[in-house]
CSV table of C-alpha atoms in Angstrom, one decimal:
chain,number,residue,atom,x,y,z
H,541,UNK,CA,25.7,19.8,-12.1
H,542,UNK,CA,26.1,23.2,-11.2
H,543,UNK,CA,22.9,24.4,-13.3
H,544,UNK,CA,21.2,21.7,-11.8
H,545,UNK,CA,22.2,22.3,-7.6
H,546,UNK,CA,20.9,26.1,-9.0
H,547,UNK,CA,17.8,25.7,-10.5
H,548,UNK,CA,17.0,23.4,-7.1
H,549,UNK,CA,18.2,26.4,-5.6
H,550,UNK,CA,15.7,28.7,-8.1
H,551,UNK,CA,12.6,27.0,-7.5
H,552,UNK,CA,13.4,26.2,-3.5
H,553,UNK,CA,13.3,30.7,-3.4
H,554,UNK,CA,10.6,30.7,-5.7
H,555,UNK,CA,8.6,28.0,-3.4
H,556,UNK,CA,9.4,29.6,0.0
H,557,UNK,CA,8.3,33.1,-1.5
H,558,UNK,CA,5.4,32.2,-2.9
H,559,UNK,CA,3.8,30.6,0.5
H,560,UNK,CA,5.2,34.0,2.2
H,561,UNK,CA,3.1,36.1,0.0
H,562,UNK,CA,0.2,33.5,0.8
H,563,UNK,CA,0.1,34.0,4.7
H,564,UNK,CA,-2.9,32.6,5.9
H,565,UNK,CA,-2.5,29.5,3.9
H,566,UNK,CA,0.3,28.8,6.3
H,567,UNK,CA,-1.5,28.7,9.2
H,568,UNK,CA,-3.8,26.9,8.2
H,569,UNK,CA,-2.7,22.3,8.4
H,570,UNK,CA,-0.8,23.8,12.0
H,571,UNK,CA,-4.8,25.4,13.0
H,572,UNK,CA,-5.8,21.9,12.3
H,573,UNK,CA,-3.1,20.4,14.4
H,574,UNK,CA,-3.8,22.0,17.3
H,575,UNK,CA,-7.3,21.9,17.3
H,576,UNK,CA,-6.7,17.6,16.8
H,577,UNK,CA,-5.1,17.2,20.1
H,578,UNK,CA,-7.3,19.2,21.9
H,579,UNK,CA,-9.8,17.5,21.0
H,580,UNK,CA,-9.0,14.5,22.4
H,581,UNK,CA,-9.0,15.6,26.3
H,582,UNK,CA,-11.8,16.3,25.4
H,583,UNK,CA,-13.1,12.9,24.2
H,584,UNK,CA,-11.2,10.7,25.7
H,585,UNK,CA,-11.0,12.3,29.5
H,586,UNK,CA,-8.8,15.1,30.8
H,587,UNK,CA,-7.2,13.3,34.0
H,588,UNK,CA,-3.3,13.7,33.5
H,589,UNK,CA,-2.5,9.7,34.3
H,590,UNK,CA,-4.4,8.2,30.7
H,591,UNK,CA,-3.3,11.1,28.6
H,592,UNK,CA,0.3,10.5,29.4
H,593,UNK,CA,0.1,7.8,28.4
H,594,UNK,CA,-2.3,8.6,24.7
H,595,UNK,CA,0.0,11.8,24.0
H,596,UNK,CA,2.6,10.3,22.2
H,597,UNK,CA,0.4,8.8,19.6
H,598,UNK,CA,-2.4,11.7,19.5
H,599,UNK,CA,0.5,13.8,19.0
H,600,UNK,CA,1.8,11.3,15.9
H,601,UNK,CA,-1.4,10.6,14.3
H,602,UNK,CA,-2.8,14.4,14.4
H,603,UNK,CA,1.1,15.2,12.6
H,604,UNK,CA,-0.1,12.1,10.4
H,605,UNK,CA,-3.6,14.0,9.7
H,606,UNK,CA,-1.7,17.3,10.0
H,607,UNK,CA,0.9,16.3,6.8
H,608,UNK,CA,-1.7,14.6,4.8
H,609,UNK,CA,-4.0,17.4,4.8
H,610,UNK,CA,-1.4,19.8,3.8
H,611,UNK,CA,0.1,17.2,1.1
H,612,UNK,CA,-2.7,18.8,-1.8
H,613,UNK,CA,-0.4,22.4,-2.0
H,614,UNK,CA,2.7,20.4,-2.7
H,615,UNK,CA,1.8,20.4,-6.7
H,616,UNK,CA,-2.2,21.1,-7.1
H,617,UNK,CA,-1.9,25.8,-8.3
H,618,UNK,CA,1.9,24.5,-10.8
H,619,UNK,CA,-0.7,21.7,-12.5
H,620,UNK,CA,-3.2,24.3,-13.0
H,621,UNK,CA,-0.8,27.0,-14.3
H,622,UNK,CA,0.9,25.0,-15.9
H,623,UNK,CA,4.3,24.9,-14.3
H,624,UNK,CA,4.5,21.5,-13.6
H,625,UNK,CA,4.5,21.1,-17.4
H,626,UNK,CA,7.1,23.5,-17.3
H,627,UNK,CA,9.1,22.5,-14.9
H,628,UNK,CA,8.5,18.7,-16.1
H,629,UNK,CA,9.5,19.6,-20.3
H,630,UNK,CA,13.3,21.3,-18.3
H,631,UNK,CA,17.1,19.8,-19.2
H,632,UNK,CA,17.4,19.2,-15.4
H,633,UNK,CA,16.6,16.0,-13.4
H,634,UNK,CA,12.5,16.4,-12.8
H,635,UNK,CA,13.8,14.7,-10.0
H,636,UNK,CA,15.7,16.9,-8.5
H,637,UNK,CA,12.9,19.5,-8.7
H,638,UNK,CA,10.6,17.2,-6.8
H,639,UNK,CA,13.2,17.4,-3.9
H,640,UNK,CA,13.5,21.3,-4.1
H,641,UNK,CA,9.6,21.5,-4.2
H,642,UNK,CA,8.9,18.3,-1.2
H,643,UNK,CA,11.8,20.6,0.7
H,644,UNK,CA,9.9,23.9,0.4
H,645,UNK,CA,6.8,22.3,1.3
H,646,UNK,CA,8.9,20.4,4.9
H,647,UNK,CA,9.3,23.4,5.9
H,648,UNK,CA,6.5,25.2,5.5
H,649,UNK,CA,4.5,22.6,6.5
H,650,UNK,CA,6.6,19.9,9.3
H,651,UNK,CA,9.4,21.9,10.9
H,652,UNK,CA,6.1,24.7,12.5
H,653,UNK,CA,4.9,21.5,13.5
H,654,UNK,CA,8.6,20.7,15.7
H,655,UNK,CA,7.9,23.8,16.9
H,656,UNK,CA,4.5,23.7,18.0
H,657,UNK,CA,5.1,19.6,19.3
H,658,UNK,CA,6.5,20.7,22.8
H,659,UNK,CA,3.8,23.5,24.0
H,660,UNK,CA,1.1,20.5,22.7
H,661,UNK,CA,2.8,17.9,24.5
H,662,UNK,CA,2.7,20.0,27.7
H,663,UNK,CA,-1.3,20.3,27.6
H,664,UNK,CA,-1.2,16.3,27.5
H,665,UNK,CA,1.1,16.0,29.9
H,666,UNK,CA,3.8,14.2,27.9
H,667,UNK,CA,6.9,13.6,30.4
H,668,UNK,CA,9.9,16.0,30.6
H,669,UNK,CA,12.4,13.0,29.3
H,670,UNK,CA,10.1,12.3,27.1
H,671,UNK,CA,10.0,15.4,25.0
H,672,UNK,CA,13.8,15.7,23.4
H,673,UNK,CA,12.6,12.3,21.9
H,674,UNK,CA,9.7,13.7,20.0
H,675,UNK,CA,11.3,16.6,18.8
H,676,UNK,CA,13.9,14.0,17.5
H,677,UNK,CA,11.2,11.8,16.2
H,678,UNK,CA,8.8,14.9,13.7
H,679,UNK,CA,12.5,16.1,13.4
H,680,UNK,CA,13.2,12.7,11.3
H,681,UNK,CA,9.7,11.6,10.9
H,682,UNK,CA,8.2,14.8,9.9
H,683,UNK,CA,10.4,14.7,6.1
H,684,UNK,CA,8.9,11.1,5.7
H,685,UNK,CA,6.1,11.9,5.6
H,686,UNK,CA,6.2,14.4,2.6
H,687,UNK,CA,8.4,12.4,0.9
H,688,UNK,CA,6.1,10.0,0.8
H,689,UNK,CA,2.8,12.2,0.8
H,690,UNK,CA,4.6,13.7,-2.6
H,691,UNK,CA,4.4,10.6,-4.7
H,692,UNK,CA,0.2,10.0,-3.7
H,693,UNK,CA,-0.6,14.2,-4.8
H,694,UNK,CA,1.9,13.3,-7.9
H,695,UNK,CA,0.3,10.3,-9.0
H,696,UNK,CA,-4.1,12.4,-7.6
H,697,UNK,CA,-2.8,16.1,-9.2
H,698,UNK,CA,-4.9,15.5,-11.9
H,699,UNK,CA,-7.9,14.5,-10.6
H,700,UNK,CA,-11.4,16.6,-9.2
H,701,UNK,CA,-11.4,14.2,-6.6
H,702,UNK,CA,-7.7,14.0,-5.3
H,703,UNK,CA,-8.5,14.5,-1.3
H,704,UNK,CA,-10.4,11.5,0.2
H,705,UNK,CA,-8.7,9.2,-2.2
H,706,UNK,CA,-4.7,10.7,-1.7
H,707,UNK,CA,-5.7,9.6,1.7
H,708,UNK,CA,-6.5,6.1,1.4
H,709,UNK,CA,-2.9,5.9,-0.8
H,710,UNK,CA,-0.4,7.0,1.7
H,711,UNK,CA,-2.2,6.6,5.2
H,712,UNK,CA,-1.7,2.5,4.8
H,713,UNK,CA,2.2,3.6,3.7
H,714,UNK,CA,2.9,5.9,7.0
H,715,UNK,CA,2.5,3.4,9.2
H,716,UNK,CA,6.1,2.4,9.5
H,717,UNK,CA,7.5,5.9,10.8
H,718,UNK,CA,4.0,5.8,13.4
H,719,UNK,CA,5.0,2.8,14.8
H,720,UNK,CA,8.8,4.1,15.2
H,721,UNK,CA,8.0,7.1,16.3
H,722,UNK,CA,5.1,7.1,19.1
H,723,UNK,CA,7.5,4.2,20.1
H,724,UNK,CA,10.3,5.7,20.7
H,725,UNK,CA,8.5,8.4,22.7
H,726,UNK,CA,6.2,6.0,24.7
H,727,UNK,CA,9.7,4.3,25.6
H,728,UNK,CA,11.5,7.4,26.3
H,729,UNK,CA,9.2,8.3,28.6
H,730,UNK,CA,9.0,5.2,30.8
H,731,UNK,CA,13.1,7.1,30.9
H,732,UNK,CA,14.7,3.7,28.6
H,733,UNK,CA,17.4,4.4,25.4
H,734,UNK,CA,15.4,4.8,21.9
H,735,UNK,CA,18.4,4.7,19.9
H,736,UNK,CA,16.9,1.9,17.6
H,737,UNK,CA,13.7,3.7,17.3
H,738,UNK,CA,16.2,6.6,16.1
H,739,UNK,CA,18.2,4.3,13.6
H,740,UNK,CA,14.7,3.0,11.6
H,741,UNK,CA,13.6,6.3,11.2
H,742,UNK,CA,17.2,7.8,9.9
H,743,UNK,CA,17.2,4.4,7.3
H,744,UNK,CA,13.4,5.3,6.4
H,745,UNK,CA,15.0,8.7,5.8
H,746,UNK,CA,17.4,7.9,3.4
H,747,UNK,CA,15.9,4.9,1.7
H,748,UNK,CA,12.7,7.4,1.4
H,749,UNK,CA,15.0,10.5,0.4
H,750,UNK,CA,16.4,8.6,-2.3
H,751,UNK,CA,13.7,6.4,-3.6
H,752,UNK,CA,10.1,8.8,-3.1
H,753,UNK,CA,12.4,11.7,-5.7
H,754,UNK,CA,12.2,9.1,-8.9
H,755,UNK,CA,8.7,7.7,-7.7
H,756,UNK,CA,7.1,10.8,-7.5
H,757,UNK,CA,9.0,12.1,-10.9
H,758,UNK,CA,7.8,8.6,-12.9
H,759,UNK,CA,4.1,9.5,-11.3
H,760,UNK,CA,3.5,13.5,-12.3
H,761,UNK,CA,5.0,11.9,-15.7
H,762,UNK,CA,2.1,9.9,-15.7
H,763,UNK,CA,-0.3,12.3,-14.8
H,764,UNK,CA,0.9,14.7,-17.0
H,765,UNK,CA,1.0,12.5,-19.4
L,369,UNK,CA,10.9,-17.9,-27.0
L,370,UNK,CA,10.3,-13.9,-28.6
L,371,UNK,CA,7.8,-14.0,-30.7
L,372,UNK,CA,5.3,-16.7,-28.5
L,373,UNK,CA,6.0,-13.7,-26.1
L,374,UNK,CA,4.9,-11.2,-28.7
L,375,UNK,CA,2.2,-13.5,-29.8
L,376,UNK,CA,0.9,-14.4,-26.3
L,377,UNK,CA,1.0,-10.3,-25.3
L,378,UNK,CA,-1.1,-9.2,-28.6
L,379,UNK,CA,-5.1,-8.7,-26.9
L,380,UNK,CA,-6.5,-10.7,-29.4
L,381,UNK,CA,-4.4,-13.3,-29.7
L,382,UNK,CA,-5.0,-14.1,-25.5
L,383,UNK,CA,-8.3,-13.6,-25.8
L,384,UNK,CA,-8.8,-16.3,-27.3
L,385,UNK,CA,-6.0,-18.4,-26.1
L,386,UNK,CA,-8.0,-17.5,-22.2
L,387,UNK,CA,-11.0,-19.2,-23.8
L,388,UNK,CA,-9.6,-22.7,-24.1
L,389,UNK,CA,-7.2,-22.1,-21.0
L,390,UNK,CA,-10.3,-21.9,-18.9
L,391,UNK,CA,-12.4,-25.2,-19.0
L,392,UNK,CA,-8.4,-27.1,-17.6
L,393,UNK,CA,-8.2,-24.4,-15.4
L,394,UNK,CA,-11.5,-25.1,-14.2
L,395,UNK,CA,-11.5,-28.4,-13.5
L,396,UNK,CA,-8.4,-29.2,-12.8
L,397,UNK,CA,-8.9,-26.5,-10.4
L,398,UNK,CA,-12.0,-28.6,-9.0
L,399,UNK,CA,-10.5,-31.7,-8.2
L,400,UNK,CA,-8.2,-30.4,-6.3
L,401,UNK,CA,-10.4,-28.7,-4.0
L,402,UNK,CA,-12.6,-31.8,-3.6
L,403,UNK,CA,-9.4,-33.4,-2.9
L,404,UNK,CA,-8.0,-31.5,-0.5
L,405,UNK,CA,-11.5,-30.7,0.8
L,406,UNK,CA,-11.8,-34.7,1.9
L,407,UNK,CA,-8.7,-34.9,3.1
L,408,UNK,CA,-8.3,-31.5,4.7
L,409,UNK,CA,-12.7,-32.5,6.5
L,410,UNK,CA,-12.9,-35.7,6.5
L,411,UNK,CA,-10.0,-37.8,6.4
L,412,UNK,CA,-7.2,-35.6,8.6
L,413,UNK,CA,-8.1,-36.6,12.7
L,414,UNK,CA,-9.1,-33.8,14.5
L,415,UNK,CA,-6.2,-31.5,16.4
L,416,UNK,CA,-4.7,-32.8,19.7
L,417,UNK,CA,-5.0,-28.7,21.0
L,418,UNK,CA,-7.5,-27.2,18.6
L,419,UNK,CA,-10.6,-30.0,18.0
L,420,UNK,CA,-11.6,-29.9,14.7
L,421,UNK,CA,-11.8,-26.0,14.4
L,422,UNK,CA,-8.5,-25.9,12.7
L,423,UNK,CA,-9.6,-27.1,10.4
L,424,UNK,CA,-10.4,-23.4,8.9
L,425,UNK,CA,-7.1,-23.5,8.8
L,426,UNK,CA,-7.4,-24.7,5.2
L,427,UNK,CA,-9.1,-21.9,4.0
L,428,UNK,CA,-7.5,-19.9,5.6
L,429,UNK,CA,-3.8,-20.0,4.6
L,430,UNK,CA,-3.8,-20.7,1.2
L,431,UNK,CA,-6.4,-17.5,0.9
L,432,UNK,CA,-3.4,-15.3,3.2
L,433,UNK,CA,-0.8,-17.5,1.0
L,434,UNK,CA,-2.8,-15.8,-1.9
L,435,UNK,CA,-3.6,-12.9,-0.6
L,436,UNK,CA,1.1,-12.4,-0.5
L,437,UNK,CA,1.3,-13.7,-3.6
L,438,UNK,CA,-1.3,-11.5,-6.1
L,439,UNK,CA,0.0,-8.1,-4.8
L,440,UNK,CA,3.6,-9.2,-6.2
L,441,UNK,CA,1.9,-11.0,-9.6
L,442,UNK,CA,-0.4,-6.9,-9.8
L,443,UNK,CA,3.2,-6.1,-9.1
L,444,UNK,CA,5.3,-7.5,-11.6
L,445,UNK,CA,3.1,-7.7,-14.0
L,446,UNK,CA,2.9,-3.3,-13.5
L,447,UNK,CA,6.5,-3.2,-13.4
L,448,UNK,CA,6.5,-4.7,-17.0
L,449,UNK,CA,3.5,-3.0,-18.2
L,450,UNK,CA,5.7,0.7,-16.7
L,451,UNK,CA,8.8,-0.6,-18.9
L,452,UNK,CA,7.5,-2.3,-21.7
L,453,UNK,CA,4.1,-0.2,-22.6
L,454,UNK,CA,3.0,-4.7,-22.7
L,455,UNK,CA,-1.0,-3.8,-22.8
L,456,UNK,CA,-1.5,-7.2,-21.6
L,457,UNK,CA,0.6,-6.7,-18.2
L,458,UNK,CA,-1.8,-3.8,-17.4
L,459,UNK,CA,-4.9,-6.0,-17.8
L,460,UNK,CA,-3.2,-8.4,-16.0
L,461,UNK,CA,-2.6,-6.2,-13.8
L,462,UNK,CA,-6.0,-4.4,-13.4
L,463,UNK,CA,-7.7,-7.2,-12.9
L,464,UNK,CA,-5.5,-9.2,-10.1
L,465,UNK,CA,-6.3,-5.6,-8.3
L,466,UNK,CA,-9.9,-7.1,-6.2
L,467,UNK,CA,-9.3,-11.0,-7.0
L,468,UNK,CA,-5.8,-9.9,-4.5
L,469,UNK,CA,-8.7,-8.6,-2.6
L,470,UNK,CA,-11.1,-11.0,-2.2
L,471,UNK,CA,-8.5,-13.2,-0.8
L,472,UNK,CA,-7.5,-10.7,1.6
L,473,UNK,CA,-10.7,-10.6,2.9
L,474,UNK,CA,-11.2,-14.2,2.9
L,475,UNK,CA,-8.4,-14.2,5.0
L,476,UNK,CA,-9.5,-11.6,7.3
L,477,UNK,CA,-13.2,-13.2,7.2
L,478,UNK,CA,-11.4,-16.8,7.9
L,479,UNK,CA,-9.3,-15.4,10.8
L,480,UNK,CA,-11.6,-13.7,12.7
L,481,UNK,CA,-14.1,-17.5,12.8
L,482,UNK,CA,-11.0,-18.8,13.5
L,483,UNK,CA,-10.0,-16.6,16.1
L,484,UNK,CA,-13.0,-16.5,18.1
L,485,UNK,CA,-13.3,-20.1,19.7
L,486,UNK,CA,-9.3,-20.3,20.1
L,487,UNK,CA,-8.4,-16.8,21.1
L,488,UNK,CA,-11.7,-16.2,22.3
L,489,UNK,CA,-11.9,-13.3,20.8
L,490,UNK,CA,-13.2,-11.9,16.7
L,491,UNK,CA,-9.9,-9.0,16.4
L,492,UNK,CA,-6.6,-9.0,18.0
L,493,UNK,CA,-4.7,-5.8,17.2
L,494,UNK,CA,-1.6,-9.0,16.4
L,495,UNK,CA,1.4,-8.8,14.1
L,496,UNK,CA,0.5,-10.4,11.3
L,497,UNK,CA,-3.5,-10.0,11.5
L,498,UNK,CA,-2.7,-6.3,11.2
L,499,UNK,CA,0.2,-6.2,7.9
L,500,UNK,CA,-3.1,-8.2,6.3
L,501,UNK,CA,-5.1,-5.3,7.5
L,502,UNK,CA,-2.8,-2.8,6.2
L,503,UNK,CA,-2.3,-5.2,2.9
L,504,UNK,CA,-5.8,-4.9,2.6
L,505,UNK,CA,-5.5,-1.4,2.5
L,506,UNK,CA,-3.1,-1.1,0.1
L,507,UNK,CA,-5.4,-3.3,-2.5
L,508,UNK,CA,-8.0,-1.1,-1.5
L,509,UNK,CA,-6.3,2.2,-2.7
L,510,UNK,CA,-4.5,0.3,-6.4
L,511,UNK,CA,-8.4,-0.7,-7.3
L,512,UNK,CA,-9.4,3.4,-6.1
L,513,UNK,CA,-6.6,5.0,-8.1
L,514,UNK,CA,-7.3,2.6,-11.0
L,515,UNK,CA,-11.2,3.3,-10.6
L,516,UNK,CA,-10.3,7.4,-10.4
L,517,UNK,CA,-8.5,8.4,-13.0
L,518,UNK,CA,-10.7,7.4,-16.9
L,519,UNK,CA,-8.6,6.9,-18.8
L,520,UNK,CA,-7.2,3.4,-18.9
L,521,UNK,CA,-4.0,2.9,-19.7
L,522,UNK,CA,-3.1,6.2,-17.7
L,523,UNK,CA,-4.8,4.2,-14.9
L,524,UNK,CA,-3.4,0.9,-15.2
L,525,UNK,CA,0.7,2.7,-15.7
L,526,UNK,CA,-0.9,5.0,-12.0
L,527,UNK,CA,-1.3,2.0,-10.3
L,528,UNK,CA,1.4,0.3,-11.2
L,529,UNK,CA,4.0,2.5,-9.7
L,530,UNK,CA,1.6,3.1,-6.6
L,531,UNK,CA,2.4,-1.5,-6.3
L,532,UNK,CA,5.6,-1.5,-6.3
L,533,UNK,CA,5.6,1.7,-3.7
L,534,UNK,CA,4.1,-1.0,-1.9
L,535,UNK,CA,5.8,-3.0,-2.8
L,536,UNK,CA,8.9,-1.4,-1.1
L,537,UNK,CA,7.0,-0.8,1.8
L,538,UNK,CA,5.4,-4.2,2.6
L,539,UNK,CA,8.4,-6.0,4.2
L,540,UNK,CA,9.0,-2.9,6.1
L,541,UNK,CA,5.5,-2.5,7.4
L,542,UNK,CA,5.1,-6.3,8.1
L,543,UNK,CA,8.2,-6.1,10.4
L,544,UNK,CA,7.4,-2.0,12.2
L,545,UNK,CA,4.4,-4.3,12.7
L,546,UNK,CA,5.8,-7.5,13.6
L,547,UNK,CA,8.2,-6.0,15.9
L,548,UNK,CA,5.6,-3.6,17.4
L,549,UNK,CA,3.6,-6.7,18.6
L,550,UNK,CA,3.1,-11.1,18.2
L,551,UNK,CA,0.9,-13.0,19.6
L,552,UNK,CA,0.1,-15.3,16.5
L,553,UNK,CA,1.2,-18.6,16.4
L,554,UNK,CA,4.8,-18.3,14.4
L,555,UNK,CA,5.2,-19.6,10.5
L,556,UNK,CA,4.6,-24.2,10.6
L,557,UNK,CA,5.1,-24.7,6.7
L,558,UNK,CA,8.1,-23.1,5.7
L,559,UNK,CA,9.5,-23.3,8.9
L,560,UNK,CA,13.6,-24.0,8.6
L,561,UNK,CA,14.5,-28.1,8.9
L,562,UNK,CA,11.2,-30.3,9.7
L,563,UNK,CA,7.8,-28.3,9.5
L,564,UNK,CA,5.4,-29.1,12.6
L,565,UNK,CA,2.6,-30.1,11.0
L,566,UNK,CA,2.0,-33.8,10.7
L,567,UNK,CA,1.5,-34.7,6.9
L,568,UNK,CA,-2.0,-35.8,7.7
L,569,UNK,CA,-3.0,-31.8,8.1
L,570,UNK,CA,0.3,-30.6,5.5
L,571,UNK,CA,-1.5,-33.1,2.2
L,572,UNK,CA,-4.6,-30.9,2.4
L,573,UNK,CA,-3.2,-27.9,3.1
L,574,UNK,CA,-0.8,-28.4,0.0
L,575,UNK,CA,-4.2,-29.8,-2.4
L,576,UNK,CA,-6.1,-26.4,-1.3
L,577,UNK,CA,-3.4,-23.8,-1.6
L,578,UNK,CA,-2.7,-25.7,-5.5
L,579,UNK,CA,-6.7,-25.6,-6.0
L,580,UNK,CA,-6.8,-21.6,-4.6
L,581,UNK,CA,-3.9,-21.4,-7.1
L,582,UNK,CA,-5.3,-22.4,-9.6
L,583,UNK,CA,-9.7,-20.6,-8.7
L,584,UNK,CA,-6.9,-18.0,-9.3
L,585,UNK,CA,-5.6,-18.6,-12.9
L,586,UNK,CA,-8.6,-19.3,-13.4
L,587,UNK,CA,-10.5,-16.6,-12.1
L,588,UNK,CA,-7.9,-13.9,-13.9
L,589,UNK,CA,-8.3,-15.2,-17.2
L,590,UNK,CA,-12.2,-14.8,-17.0
L,591,UNK,CA,-11.9,-10.8,-15.6
L,592,UNK,CA,-8.6,-10.5,-18.3
L,593,UNK,CA,-11.7,-11.2,-20.8
L,594,UNK,CA,-13.7,-9.1,-19.8
L,595,UNK,CA,-11.0,-6.2,-18.9
L,596,UNK,CA,-9.9,-7.4,-22.4
L,597,UNK,CA,-13.6,-6.3,-24.6
L,598,UNK,CA,-13.6,-3.7,-22.3
L,599,UNK,CA,-10.2,-2.1,-23.5
L,600,UNK,CA,-9.8,-3.3,-27.5
L,601,UNK,CA,-14.2,-2.2,-28.0
L,602,UNK,CA,-13.1,-0.1,-30.6
L,603,UNK,CA,-11.0,-2.0,-32.0
L,604,UNK,CA,-12.2,-4.0,-35.8
L,605,UNK,CA,-11.1,-7.8,-34.0
L,606,UNK,CA,-13.7,-7.0,-30.8
L,607,UNK,CA,-16.6,-5.1,-33.4
L,608,UNK,CA,-16.6,-8.4,-35.6
L,609,UNK,CA,-16.8,-11.0,-32.5
L,610,UNK,CA,-19.6,-8.6,-32.0
L,611,UNK,CA,-21.4,-8.5,-34.9
L,612,UNK,CA,-20.2,-12.9,-35.2
L,613,UNK,CA,-20.4,-14.4,-31.6
L,614,UNK,CA,-19.1,-18.3,-32.0
């Protein structure tokens, strides 16, 4: 048990260090997030009245796409240099190691999204009353995106053209998160209580936290075989 | 029982068994379909609100039922293939995916054709329509993953994992979408107590449902036979079959 925790910590630290050495790559999903969001006022209308209505949906759809684009880095380089095989061969439980990698991935891609979101909310005229809810939904929702996405990456990591396929596999599974999160922000903008939606997101988070590492580990073993 | 299952799971035995079953399924399917169409199109009275256009229900509703049933069959077969590495289950799962996707497309298209005269539009972002559309996306994901991996057995196991993940997600997606928006009429057959559909319409509907299930069985066996030949093309019995076709 203790050695498992130590392995978890070591892997987490390794992934964070590796990412820190390639700082330039870290910014890419964030830039994508910002650019996609700034396209909507250009494409639809710069009017505050319209943007206020669609802001929660836009921010969340952009977050979904940014999370999906960053997924590929989760296992790709480890798969190519054989690290992943070594991880699967260790005596530690693979789901736990997967969880460490997903946590590192979320810290590097999900958390910055959270920090950037209020700024983009201001750009899209999101009401002040909804800002806190936006942050809470992102805090609860983006880990789910990383956890579910990990299953998709694990299934496609061995394929040469996995990118487009990954979006086909993962995006339909993201829909419940999008519905509850965007709805919560919308409702909060109207000044209504959002406890129900947040509970749903919390339930989805605990479900994916417990089940998805198992599915990801099974998928990785298939991809490695 | 185990001995029979063991025998059934041998691709060669299944191949010949399917050959004898196909005509039986085909003729009974035709029988039920003709009876269902006769009762549905000629005997059943027009609806007091929807007139004659409700009759598309006899295709639409069984197709929608099948779209869900086939996904369950596919996921179940996928689970069996993951646990017991049964070749036949892999074949069933791989052959079910395109069939289920076709049923889903049929349900969506007939639904659009029904929606135009009833609701005045081809498409609405209503809960059931949307979850049916998402179900189609899930099917397409399984099919795409299946064809992206070259090794057939690895492909089967990967798509089995995906199908099982989808099964966990389908109720969540369904209820989240229901909660999000609802316009579609409520369930009329499985409602607790007396169904709110008249017997003269229920009978053709059930006949058609049976016909659709038989049709699925028929096409599944046909597809599975091709799949078996393709997967076992290097085995002795297939080569023999190619040399001396019956």
